[in-house]
């Protein structure tokens, strides 16, 4: 039988092997922010003729507008979402007229210009939302597990859950920093929704394991804290994997058939769900043991 708690350092190392490249990417390249955050203009155009992204880029260049091919998304049949730097009404009109020369019957489905100030405000609020959610989770878990028997501490449960949560957020941010640099993927407002969803899922999965640890501590099935945590993980392992697998299968279907407009939102959810399942089983609960051993080691109570 796999002893997850005994081999916890291996699983910590796997997490670090995933997180560290992402952190390096974040430091070197940062998050690939879309116009939703840094400001810009979004134009969704429906064509009646077959036209590819390269032709749109060429047409934009004739009007001295910088449009990258990677900034154009297919949102439907002969329909494209064009992302550019902030354009004024005259520039939008020039681009639309130039496109009409290629296809006189084009339809503008969407036109939005987001100023840099609004984008910065949205980013700030998104970060605040993540921080507040994390703090509230710590207090909620600490309160919910307040009657957990010694030597466990309800605050350790709360902080361990947040460490697992931060693990998932860092994995998600790091992977998207890499995708942004090499594949020009941009994160938009939907990415914030994905992050908050992943946080909720991660905590839910972690609490399932923690609740079984609490039950076993109350039952006194073992006087050894490490053995109690290990048995609790194994008792909930099947449930956690099966629950996550059903979600992953749905997300894979959406990723394959959901269309380009939601592709990276679904990809973010998929990465976060897989990471959340891993961290709940292989990081959060073993971290309780690591912390408990550290406390006992400092007090001289740890058994040899």
PDB file of C-alpha atoms in Angstrom:
ATOM      1  CA  UNK A   1       0.000   0.000   0.000  1.00  0.00           C
ATOM      2  CA  UNK A   2       1.265   3.447  -0.900  1.00  0.00           C
ATOM      3  CA  UNK A   3       2.359   5.256   2.248  1.00  0.00           C
ATOM      4  CA  UNK A   4       1.767   8.867   1.275  1.00  0.00           C
ATOM      5  CA  UNK A   5       2.672  10.344   4.656  1.00  0.00           C
ATOM      6  CA  UNK A   6       5.927   8.397   4.958  1.00  0.00           C
ATOM      7  CA  UNK A   7       6.974   9.454   1.436  1.00  0.00           C
ATOM      8  CA  UNK A   8       5.696  13.016   1.811  1.00  0.00           C
ATOM      9  CA  UNK A   9       9.067  14.576   0.966  1.00  0.00           C
ATOM     10  CA  UNK A  10       8.889  12.994  -2.479  1.00  0.00           C
ATOM     11  CA  UNK A  11       5.491  14.565  -3.098  1.00  0.00           C
ATOM     12  CA  UNK A  12       6.710  17.921  -1.761  1.00  0.00           C
ATOM     13  CA  UNK A  13       9.605  17.679  -4.238  1.00  0.00           C
ATOM     14  CA  UNK A  14       7.208  16.944  -7.125  1.00  0.00           C
ATOM     15  CA  UNK A  15       5.210  20.051  -6.226  1.00  0.00           C
ATOM     16  CA  UNK A  16       8.354  22.181  -6.106  1.00  0.00           C
ATOM     17  CA  UNK A  17       9.478  20.755  -9.469  1.00  0.00           C
ATOM     18  CA  UNK A  18       6.230  22.066 -10.981  1.00  0.00           C
ATOM     19  CA  UNK A  19       6.057  25.364  -9.085  1.00  0.00           C
ATOM     20  CA  UNK A  20       9.676  26.583  -9.429  1.00  0.00           C
ATOM     21  CA  UNK A  21       9.745  26.782 -13.274  1.00  0.00           C
ATOM     22  CA  UNK A  22       6.442  28.665 -13.094  1.00  0.00           C
ATOM     23  CA  UNK A  23       7.821  31.102 -10.523  1.00  0.00           C
ATOM     24  CA  UNK A  24      10.870  31.715 -12.712  1.00  0.00           C
ATOM     25  CA  UNK A  25       8.539  32.368 -15.661  1.00  0.00           C
ATOM     26  CA  UNK A  26       6.485  34.780 -13.545  1.00  0.00           C
ATOM     27  CA  UNK A  27       9.613  36.710 -12.528  1.00  0.00           C
ATOM     28  CA  UNK A  28      11.071  36.810 -16.042  1.00  0.00           C
ATOM     29  CA  UNK A  29       7.950  37.340 -18.130  1.00  0.00           C
ATOM     30  CA  UNK A  30       5.067  38.070 -15.764  1.00  0.00           C
ATOM     31  CA  UNK A  31       1.440  37.161 -16.376  1.00  0.00           C
ATOM     32  CA  UNK A  32       0.241  37.633 -19.972  1.00  0.00           C
ATOM     33  CA  UNK A  33      -2.501  40.177 -19.287  1.00  0.00           C
ATOM     34  CA  UNK A  34      -5.241  40.710 -21.853  1.00  0.00           C
ATOM     35  CA  UNK A  35      -6.861  44.086 -22.620  1.00  0.00           C
ATOM     36  CA  UNK A  36      -9.295  43.271 -19.796  1.00  0.00           C
ATOM     37  CA  UNK A  37      -6.456  44.132 -17.388  1.00  0.00           C
ATOM     38  CA  UNK A  38      -4.006  46.343 -19.253  1.00  0.00           C
ATOM     39  CA  UNK A  39      -6.491  48.208 -21.429  1.00  0.00           C
ATOM     40  CA  UNK A  40      -7.215  47.788 -25.125  1.00  0.00           C
ATOM     41  CA  UNK A  41      -9.890  47.445 -27.774  1.00  0.00           C
ATOM     42  CA  UNK A  42     -11.921  44.327 -28.535  1.00  0.00           C
ATOM     43  CA  UNK A  43     -13.627  43.958 -31.895  1.00  0.00           C
ATOM     44  CA  UNK A  44     -15.738  40.928 -32.774  1.00  0.00           C
ATOM     45  CA  UNK A  45     -16.345  40.768 -36.506  1.00  0.00           C
ATOM     46  CA  UNK A  46     -18.516  38.305 -38.432  1.00  0.00           C
ATOM     47  CA  UNK A  47     -17.523  37.778 -42.071  1.00  0.00           C
ATOM     48  CA  UNK A  48     -19.588  36.339 -44.877  1.00  0.00           C
ATOM     49  CA  UNK A  49     -16.541  35.217 -46.853  1.00  0.00           C
ATOM     50  CA  UNK A  50     -13.686  32.914 -45.907  1.00  0.00           C
ATOM     51  CA  UNK A  51     -10.867  34.976 -44.452  1.00  0.00           C
ATOM     52  CA  UNK A  52      -7.926  33.894 -42.323  1.00  0.00           C
ATOM     53  CA  UNK A  53      -6.125  35.595 -39.461  1.00  0.00           C
ATOM     54  CA  UNK A  54      -3.136  36.484 -41.617  1.00  0.00           C
ATOM     55  CA  UNK A  55      -5.317  38.543 -43.942  1.00  0.00           C
ATOM     56  CA  UNK A  56      -6.755  40.477 -40.993  1.00  0.00           C
ATOM     57  CA  UNK A  57      -3.220  41.257 -39.765  1.00  0.00           C
ATOM     58  CA  UNK A  58      -2.218  42.448 -43.243  1.00  0.00           C
ATOM     59  CA  UNK A  59      -5.290  44.671 -43.523  1.00  0.00           C
ATOM     60  CA  UNK A  60      -4.626  46.188 -40.080  1.00  0.00           C
ATOM     61  CA  UNK A  61      -1.042  47.008 -41.077  1.00  0.00           C
ATOM     62  CA  UNK A  62      -2.291  49.027 -44.061  1.00  0.00           C
ATOM     63  CA  UNK A  63      -3.894  51.356 -41.476  1.00  0.00           C
ATOM     64  CA  UNK A  64      -0.731  51.430 -39.328  1.00  0.00           C
ATOM     65  CA  UNK A  65      -2.445  49.367 -36.618  1.00  0.00           C
ATOM     66  CA  UNK A  66      -0.458  46.753 -34.736  1.00  0.00           C
ATOM     67  CA  UNK A  67      -2.466  43.528 -34.624  1.00  0.00           C
ATOM     68  CA  UNK A  68      -0.705  40.235 -33.933  1.00  0.00           C
ATOM     69  CA  UNK A  69      -2.049  37.006 -35.397  1.00  0.00           C
ATOM     70  CA  UNK A  70      -1.984  35.501 -31.889  1.00  0.00           C
ATOM     71  CA  UNK A  71      -4.315  38.321 -30.735  1.00  0.00           C
ATOM     72  CA  UNK A  72      -7.095  37.095 -33.014  1.00  0.00           C
ATOM     73  CA  UNK A  73      -9.450  34.365 -31.777  1.00  0.00           C
ATOM     74  CA  UNK A  74     -12.057  32.388 -33.671  1.00  0.00           C
ATOM     75  CA  UNK A  75     -15.360  32.670 -31.781  1.00  0.00           C
ATOM     76  CA  UNK A  76     -17.650  31.094 -34.349  1.00  0.00           C
ATOM     77  CA  UNK A  77     -18.019  30.270 -38.013  1.00  0.00           C
ATOM     78  CA  UNK A  78     -16.276  33.080 -39.951  1.00  0.00           C
ATOM     79  CA  UNK A  79     -16.280  35.135 -36.739  1.00  0.00           C
ATOM     80  CA  UNK A  80     -13.165  36.596 -35.121  1.00  0.00           C
ATOM     81  CA  UNK A  81     -12.397  38.445 -31.892  1.00  0.00           C
ATOM     82  CA  UNK A  82      -9.641  40.982 -32.560  1.00  0.00           C
ATOM     83  CA  UNK A  83      -7.629  42.347 -29.600  1.00  0.00           C
ATOM     84  CA  UNK A  84      -5.529  45.474 -30.080  1.00  0.00           C
ATOM     85  CA  UNK A  85      -4.014  48.324 -28.137  1.00  0.00           C
ATOM     86  CA  UNK A  86      -6.578  51.031 -27.212  1.00  0.00           C
ATOM     87  CA  UNK A  87      -8.042  52.526 -30.411  1.00  0.00           C
ATOM     88  CA  UNK A  88     -10.079  55.695 -30.753  1.00  0.00           C
ATOM     89  CA  UNK A  89     -13.318  55.801 -32.749  1.00  0.00           C
ATOM     90  CA  UNK A  90     -11.539  57.019 -35.889  1.00  0.00           C
ATOM     91  CA  UNK A  91      -9.056  54.131 -35.800  1.00  0.00           C
ATOM     92  CA  UNK A  92     -11.840  51.593 -35.219  1.00  0.00           C
ATOM     93  CA  UNK A  93     -13.726  53.082 -38.157  1.00  0.00           C
ATOM     94  CA  UNK A  94     -10.621  52.926 -40.372  1.00  0.00           C
ATOM     95  CA  UNK A  95     -10.042  49.276 -39.519  1.00  0.00           C
ATOM     96  CA  UNK A  96     -13.695  48.384 -40.101  1.00  0.00           C
ATOM     97  CA  UNK A  97     -13.736  50.176 -43.478  1.00  0.00           C
ATOM     98  CA  UNK A  98     -10.527  48.394 -44.506  1.00  0.00           C
ATOM     99  CA  UNK A  99     -12.057  45.037 -43.608  1.00  0.00           C
ATOM    100  CA  UNK A 100     -15.176  45.933 -45.608  1.00  0.00           C
ATOM    101  CA  UNK A 101     -13.008  46.287 -48.688  1.00  0.00           C
ATOM    102  CA  UNK A 102     -12.235  42.596 -48.281  1.00  0.00           C
ATOM    103  CA  UNK A 103     -15.799  41.629 -47.320  1.00  0.00           C
ATOM    104  CA  UNK A 104     -18.471  44.346 -47.789  1.00  0.00           C
ATOM    105  CA  UNK A 105     -21.059  42.452 -45.703  1.00  0.00           C
ATOM    106  CA  UNK A 106     -19.139  42.151 -42.434  1.00  0.00           C
ATOM    107  CA  UNK A 107     -21.048  42.681 -39.173  1.00  0.00           C
ATOM    108  CA  UNK A 108     -19.543  44.190 -36.028  1.00  0.00           C
ATOM    109  CA  UNK A 109     -20.921  42.060 -33.185  1.00  0.00           C
ATOM    110  CA  UNK A 110     -18.940  43.671 -30.390  1.00  0.00           C
ATOM    111  CA  UNK A 111     -16.867  46.785 -29.860  1.00  0.00           C
ATOM    112  CA  UNK A 112     -15.290  47.549 -26.494  1.00  0.00           C
ATOM    113  CA  UNK A 113     -12.469  49.836 -25.434  1.00  0.00           C
ATOM    114  CA  UNK A 114     -11.081  49.391 -21.936  1.00  0.00           C
ATOM    115  CA  UNK A 115      -8.803  52.110 -20.598  1.00  0.00           C
ATOM    116  CA  UNK A 116      -5.594  51.176 -18.716  1.00  0.00           C
ATOM    117  CA  UNK A 117      -7.002  52.664 -15.494  1.00  0.00           C
ATOM    118  CA  UNK A 118     -10.059  50.394 -15.598  1.00  0.00           C
ATOM    119  CA  UNK A 119      -7.840  47.424 -16.365  1.00  0.00           C
ATOM    120  CA  UNK A 120      -5.554  48.141 -13.400  1.00  0.00           C
ATOM    121  CA  UNK A 121      -8.578  48.544 -11.126  1.00  0.00           C
ATOM    122  CA  UNK A 122      -9.965  45.177 -12.259  1.00  0.00           C
ATOM    123  CA  UNK A 123      -6.619  43.488 -11.616  1.00  0.00           C
ATOM    124  CA  UNK A 124      -6.367  45.056  -8.163  1.00  0.00           C
ATOM    125  CA  UNK A 125      -9.880  43.928  -7.232  1.00  0.00           C
ATOM    126  CA  UNK A 126      -9.172  40.421  -8.502  1.00  0.00           C
ATOM    127  CA  UNK A 127      -6.086  40.135  -6.292  1.00  0.00           C
ATOM    128  CA  UNK A 128      -7.987  41.516  -3.300  1.00  0.00           C
ATOM    129  CA  UNK A 129     -10.756  38.945  -3.883  1.00  0.00           C
ATOM    130  CA  UNK A 130      -8.227  36.084  -3.815  1.00  0.00           C
ATOM    131  CA  UNK A 131      -6.539  37.399  -0.632  1.00  0.00           C
ATOM    132  CA  UNK A 132      -9.840  37.965   1.214  1.00  0.00           C
ATOM    133  CA  UNK A 133     -11.122  34.531   0.194  1.00  0.00           C
ATOM    134  CA  UNK A 134      -7.927  32.921   1.534  1.00  0.00           C
ATOM    135  CA  UNK A 135      -8.135  34.728   4.887  1.00  0.00           C
ATOM    136  CA  UNK A 136     -11.806  33.835   5.347  1.00  0.00           C
ATOM    137  CA  UNK A 137     -11.059  30.192   4.562  1.00  0.00           C
ATOM    138  CA  UNK A 138      -8.388  30.047   7.277  1.00  0.00           C
ATOM    139  CA  UNK A 139     -10.787  31.423   9.898  1.00  0.00           C
ATOM    140  CA  UNK A 140     -13.651  29.204   8.746  1.00  0.00           C
ATOM    141  CA  UNK A 141     -11.600  26.004   8.889  1.00  0.00           C
ATOM    142  CA  UNK A 142     -10.066  26.994  12.233  1.00  0.00           C
ATOM    143  CA  UNK A 143     -13.578  27.505  13.618  1.00  0.00           C
ATOM    144  CA  UNK A 144     -15.030  24.357  12.037  1.00  0.00           C
ATOM    145  CA  UNK A 145     -12.204  22.209  13.471  1.00  0.00           C
ATOM    146  CA  UNK A 146     -12.050  23.976  16.849  1.00  0.00           C
ATOM    147  CA  UNK A 147     -12.948  20.781  18.744  1.00  0.00           C
ATOM    148  CA  UNK A 148     -10.292  18.621  17.107  1.00  0.00           C
ATOM    149  CA  UNK A 149      -8.534  16.642  19.880  1.00  0.00           C
ATOM    150  CA  UNK A 150      -4.921  17.214  20.845  1.00  0.00           C
ATOM    151  CA  UNK A 151      -2.186  17.055  19.669  1.00  0.00           C
ATOM    152  CA  UNK A 152      -3.794  18.521  16.541  1.00  0.00           C
ATOM    153  CA  UNK A 153      -4.578  22.238  16.252  1.00  0.00           C
ATOM    154  CA  UNK A 154      -7.489  23.739  14.335  1.00  0.00           C
ATOM    155  CA  UNK A 155      -5.249  26.578  13.136  1.00  0.00           C
ATOM    156  CA  UNK A 156      -2.848  24.082  11.605  1.00  0.00           C
ATOM    157  CA  UNK A 157      -5.731  22.628   9.616  1.00  0.00           C
ATOM    158  CA  UNK A 158      -6.641  26.098   8.344  1.00  0.00           C
ATOM    159  CA  UNK A 159      -3.102  27.146   7.434  1.00  0.00           C
ATOM    160  CA  UNK A 160      -2.343  23.780   5.794  1.00  0.00           C
ATOM    161  CA  UNK A 161      -5.447  24.172   3.631  1.00  0.00           C
ATOM    162  CA  UNK A 162      -4.241  27.622   2.537  1.00  0.00           C
ATOM    163  CA  UNK A 163      -0.766  26.289   1.724  1.00  0.00           C
ATOM    164  CA  UNK A 164      -2.407  23.685  -0.537  1.00  0.00           C
ATOM    165  CA  UNK A 165      -4.578  26.424  -2.026  1.00  0.00           C
ATOM    166  CA  UNK A 166      -1.535  28.647  -2.728  1.00  0.00           C
ATOM    167  CA  UNK A 167       0.144  25.626  -4.308  1.00  0.00           C
ATOM    168  CA  UNK A 168      -2.719  25.367  -6.805  1.00  0.00           C
ATOM    169  CA  UNK A 169      -2.759  29.115  -7.529  1.00  0.00           C
ATOM    170  CA  UNK A 170       1.020  29.186  -8.093  1.00  0.00           C
ATOM    171  CA  UNK A 171       0.828  26.162 -10.391  1.00  0.00           C
ATOM    172  CA  UNK A 172      -1.932  27.855 -12.394  1.00  0.00           C
ATOM    173  CA  UNK A 173      -0.172  31.225 -12.599  1.00  0.00           C
ATOM    174  CA  UNK A 174       3.170  29.644 -13.470  1.00  0.00           C
ATOM    175  CA  UNK A 175       1.791  27.491 -16.275  1.00  0.00           C
ATOM    176  CA  UNK A 176      -0.052  30.446 -17.786  1.00  0.00           C
ATOM    177  CA  UNK A 177       3.085  32.601 -17.572  1.00  0.00           C
ATOM    178  CA  UNK A 178       4.868  29.912 -19.614  1.00  0.00           C
ATOM    179  CA  UNK A 179       1.946  29.560 -22.054  1.00  0.00           C
ATOM    180  CA  UNK A 180       1.805  33.338 -22.435  1.00  0.00           C
ATOM    181  CA  UNK A 181       5.466  33.590 -23.332  1.00  0.00           C
ATOM    182  CA  UNK A 182       5.683  30.689 -25.751  1.00  0.00           C
ATOM    183  CA  UNK A 183       2.134  30.534 -27.164  1.00  0.00           C
ATOM    184  CA  UNK A 184       0.889  34.142 -26.673  1.00  0.00           C
ATOM    185  CA  UNK A 185      -1.961  33.002 -24.420  1.00  0.00           C
ATOM    186  CA  UNK A 186      -3.540  35.931 -22.546  1.00  0.00           C
ATOM    187  CA  UNK A 187      -5.490  35.856 -19.301  1.00  0.00           C
ATOM    188  CA  UNK A 188      -8.756  37.756 -19.122  1.00  0.00           C
ATOM    189  CA  UNK A 189     -11.596  38.271 -16.646  1.00  0.00           C
ATOM    190  CA  UNK A 190     -12.653  34.630 -17.101  1.00  0.00           C
ATOM    191  CA  UNK A 191      -9.266  33.601 -15.726  1.00  0.00           C
ATOM    192  CA  UNK A 192     -10.149  35.287 -12.421  1.00  0.00           C
ATOM    193  CA  UNK A 193     -13.375  33.251 -12.362  1.00  0.00           C
ATOM    194  CA  UNK A 194     -11.331  30.103 -12.977  1.00  0.00           C
ATOM    195  CA  UNK A 195      -8.907  30.948 -10.140  1.00  0.00           C
ATOM    196  CA  UNK A 196     -11.723  31.527  -7.638  1.00  0.00           C
ATOM    197  CA  UNK A 197     -13.411  28.297  -8.754  1.00  0.00           C
ATOM    198  CA  UNK A 198     -10.161  26.377  -8.313  1.00  0.00           C
ATOM    199  CA  UNK A 199      -9.743  27.864  -4.826  1.00  0.00           C
ATOM    200  CA  UNK A 200     -13.209  26.662  -3.856  1.00  0.00           C
ATOM    201  CA  UNK A 201     -12.629  23.190  -5.282  1.00  0.00           C
ATOM    202  CA  UNK A 202      -9.201  22.868  -3.684  1.00  0.00           C
ATOM    203  CA  UNK A 203     -10.516  23.746  -0.227  1.00  0.00           C
ATOM    204  CA  UNK A 204     -13.515  21.428  -0.640  1.00  0.00           C
ATOM    205  CA  UNK A 205     -11.268  18.494  -1.523  1.00  0.00           C
ATOM    206  CA  UNK A 206      -8.888  19.284   1.339  1.00  0.00           C
ATOM    207  CA  UNK A 207     -11.691  19.496   3.898  1.00  0.00           C
ATOM    208  CA  UNK A 208     -12.922  16.024   2.893  1.00  0.00           C
ATOM    209  CA  UNK A 209      -9.547  14.595   3.924  1.00  0.00           C
ATOM    210  CA  UNK A 210      -9.246  16.812   7.014  1.00  0.00           C
ATOM    211  CA  UNK A 211     -12.711  15.860   8.222  1.00  0.00           C
ATOM    212  CA  UNK A 212     -11.782  12.181   8.119  1.00  0.00           C
ATOM    213  CA  UNK A 213      -8.598  12.967  10.064  1.00  0.00           C
ATOM    214  CA  UNK A 214     -10.731  14.665  12.714  1.00  0.00           C
ATOM    215  CA  UNK A 215     -13.145  11.727  12.873  1.00  0.00           C
ATOM    216  CA  UNK A 216     -10.320   9.256  13.338  1.00  0.00           C
ATOM    217  CA  UNK A 217      -8.684  11.428  15.993  1.00  0.00           C
ATOM    218  CA  UNK A 218     -11.974  11.556  17.897  1.00  0.00           C
ATOM    219  CA  UNK A 219     -12.362   7.780  17.621  1.00  0.00           C
ATOM    220  CA  UNK A 220      -8.837   7.266  18.915  1.00  0.00           C
ATOM    221  CA  UNK A 221      -8.162   4.550  16.347  1.00  0.00           C
ATOM    222  CA  UNK A 222      -4.422   5.154  16.739  1.00  0.00           C
ATOM    223  CA  UNK A 223      -2.244   6.988  19.236  1.00  0.00           C
ATOM    224  CA  UNK A 224       0.204   7.822  16.447  1.00  0.00           C
ATOM    225  CA  UNK A 225      -0.741  11.040  14.633  1.00  0.00           C
ATOM    226  CA  UNK A 226       1.165  10.052  11.492  1.00  0.00           C
ATOM    227  CA  UNK A 227      -0.683   6.715  11.240  1.00  0.00           C
ATOM    228  CA  UNK A 228      -4.033   8.465  11.766  1.00  0.00           C
ATOM    229  CA  UNK A 229      -3.395  10.899   8.923  1.00  0.00           C
ATOM    230  CA  UNK A 230      -2.174   8.122   6.606  1.00  0.00           C
ATOM    231  CA  UNK A 231      -5.253   5.953   7.227  1.00  0.00           C
ATOM    232  CA  UNK A 232      -7.517   8.994   6.752  1.00  0.00           C
ATOM    233  CA  UNK A 233      -5.946   9.769   3.381  1.00  0.00           C
ATOM    234  CA  UNK A 234      -6.386   6.187   2.193  1.00  0.00           C
ATOM    235  CA  UNK A 235     -10.010   6.097   3.378  1.00  0.00           C
ATOM    236  CA  UNK A 236     -10.872   9.196   1.319  1.00  0.00           C
ATOM    237  CA  UNK A 237      -8.536   8.560  -1.625  1.00  0.00           C
ATOM    238  CA  UNK A 238     -11.085   6.754  -3.793  1.00  0.00           C
ATOM    239  CA  UNK A 239     -13.781   9.360  -3.197  1.00  0.00           C
ATOM    240  CA  UNK A 240     -11.417  12.253  -3.977  1.00  0.00           C
ATOM    241  CA  UNK A 241     -10.080  10.682  -7.177  1.00  0.00           C
ATOM    242  CA  UNK A 242     -13.518   9.632  -8.452  1.00  0.00           C
ATOM    243  CA  UNK A 243     -15.028  13.066  -7.781  1.00  0.00           C
ATOM    244  CA  UNK A 244     -12.162  14.823  -9.526  1.00  0.00           C
ATOM    245  CA  UNK A 245     -12.188  12.385 -12.444  1.00  0.00           C
ATOM    246  CA  UNK A 246     -15.822  13.145 -13.278  1.00  0.00           C
ATOM    247  CA  UNK A 247     -15.045  16.875 -13.326  1.00  0.00           C
ATOM    248  CA  UNK A 248     -11.909  16.335 -15.411  1.00  0.00           C
ATOM    249  CA  UNK A 249     -13.838  14.302 -18.017  1.00  0.00           C
ATOM    250  CA  UNK A 250     -16.425  17.083 -18.391  1.00  0.00           C
ATOM    251  CA  UNK A 251     -13.701  19.712 -18.717  1.00  0.00           C
ATOM    252  CA  UNK A 252     -11.850  17.629 -21.307  1.00  0.00           C
ATOM    253  CA  UNK A 253     -15.043  17.440 -23.376  1.00  0.00           C
ATOM    254  CA  UNK A 254     -15.436  21.219 -23.109  1.00  0.00           C
ATOM    255  CA  UNK A 255     -11.788  21.737 -24.014  1.00  0.00           C
ATOM    256  CA  UNK A 256     -12.144  19.625 -27.138  1.00  0.00           C
ATOM    257  CA  UNK A 257     -15.581  20.782 -28.307  1.00  0.00           C
ATOM    258  CA  UNK A 258     -16.370  24.001 -26.418  1.00  0.00           C
ATOM    259  CA  UNK A 259     -14.906  26.425 -28.934  1.00  0.00           C
ATOM    260  CA  UNK A 260     -11.941  28.772 -28.843  1.00  0.00           C
ATOM    261  CA  UNK A 261     -13.659  31.526 -26.853  1.00  0.00           C
ATOM    262  CA  UNK A 262     -13.703  29.387 -23.673  1.00  0.00           C
ATOM    263  CA  UNK A 263     -10.665  27.219 -24.403  1.00  0.00           C
ATOM    264  CA  UNK A 264      -8.220  28.834 -21.975  1.00  0.00           C
ATOM    265  CA  UNK A 265     -10.869  29.315 -19.295  1.00  0.00           C
ATOM    266  CA  UNK A 266     -11.549  25.571 -19.419  1.00  0.00           C
ATOM    267  CA  UNK A 267      -7.800  24.854 -19.554  1.00  0.00           C
ATOM    268  CA  UNK A 268      -7.304  26.930 -16.391  1.00  0.00           C
ATOM    269  CA  UNK A 269     -10.055  24.985 -14.631  1.00  0.00           C
ATOM    270  CA  UNK A 270      -8.591  21.680 -15.787  1.00  0.00           C
ATOM    271  CA  UNK A 271      -5.089  22.547 -14.549  1.00  0.00           C
ATOM    272  CA  UNK A 272      -6.473  23.840 -11.269  1.00  0.00           C
ATOM    273  CA  UNK A 273      -8.689  20.804 -10.613  1.00  0.00           C
ATOM    274  CA  UNK A 274      -5.837  18.358 -11.236  1.00  0.00           C
ATOM    275  CA  UNK A 275      -3.474  20.413  -9.088  1.00  0.00           C
ATOM    276  CA  UNK A 276      -6.120  20.774  -6.368  1.00  0.00           C
ATOM    277  CA  UNK A 277      -6.700  17.038  -6.213  1.00  0.00           C
ATOM    278  CA  UNK A 278      -2.962  16.398  -5.969  1.00  0.00           C
ATOM    279  CA  UNK A 279      -2.322  19.024  -3.294  1.00  0.00           C
ATOM    280  CA  UNK A 280      -5.265  17.915  -1.138  1.00  0.00           C
ATOM    281  CA  UNK A 281      -4.046  14.328  -1.024  1.00  0.00           C
ATOM    282  CA  UNK A 282      -0.264  14.608  -1.261  1.00  0.00           C
ATOM    283  CA  UNK A 283       0.467  18.008   0.318  1.00  0.00           C
ATOM    284  CA  UNK A 284      -2.226  19.306   2.689  1.00  0.00           C
ATOM    285  CA  UNK A 285      -2.683  16.303   4.972  1.00  0.00           C
ATOM    286  CA  UNK A 286       1.027  15.305   5.027  1.00  0.00           C
ATOM    287  CA  UNK A 287       1.804  18.928   5.923  1.00  0.00           C
ATOM    288  CA  UNK A 288      -0.152  18.398   9.146  1.00  0.00           C
ATOM    289  CA  UNK A 289       2.261  15.604  10.027  1.00  0.00           C
ATOM    290  CA  UNK A 290       5.331  17.660   9.116  1.00  0.00           C
ATOM    291  CA  UNK A 291       4.097  20.520  11.280  1.00  0.00           C
ATOM    292  CA  UNK A 292       3.169  18.227  14.174  1.00  0.00           C
ATOM    293  CA  UNK A 293       6.592  16.555  14.069  1.00  0.00           C
ATOM    294  CA  UNK A 294       8.274  19.951  14.044  1.00  0.00           C
ATOM    295  CA  UNK A 295       6.295  21.110  17.093  1.00  0.00           C
ATOM    296  CA  UNK A 296       6.992  17.872  18.984  1.00  0.00           C
ATOM    297  CA  UNK A 297      10.654  18.042  18.018  1.00  0.00           C
ATOM    298  CA  UNK A 298      10.982  21.544  19.459  1.00  0.00           C
ATOM    299  CA  UNK A 299       9.223  20.553  22.684  1.00  0.00           C
ATOM    300  CA  UNK A 300      11.155  17.296  23.018  1.00  0.00           C
ATOM    301  CA  UNK A 301       7.979  15.198  22.928  1.00  0.00           C
ATOM    302  CA  UNK A 302       8.542  13.498  19.589  1.00  0.00           C
ATOM    303  CA  UNK A 303       8.914   9.775  19.816  1.00  0.00           C
ATOM    304  CA  UNK A 304      12.104   8.323  18.361  1.00  0.00           C
TER     305      UNK A 304
END
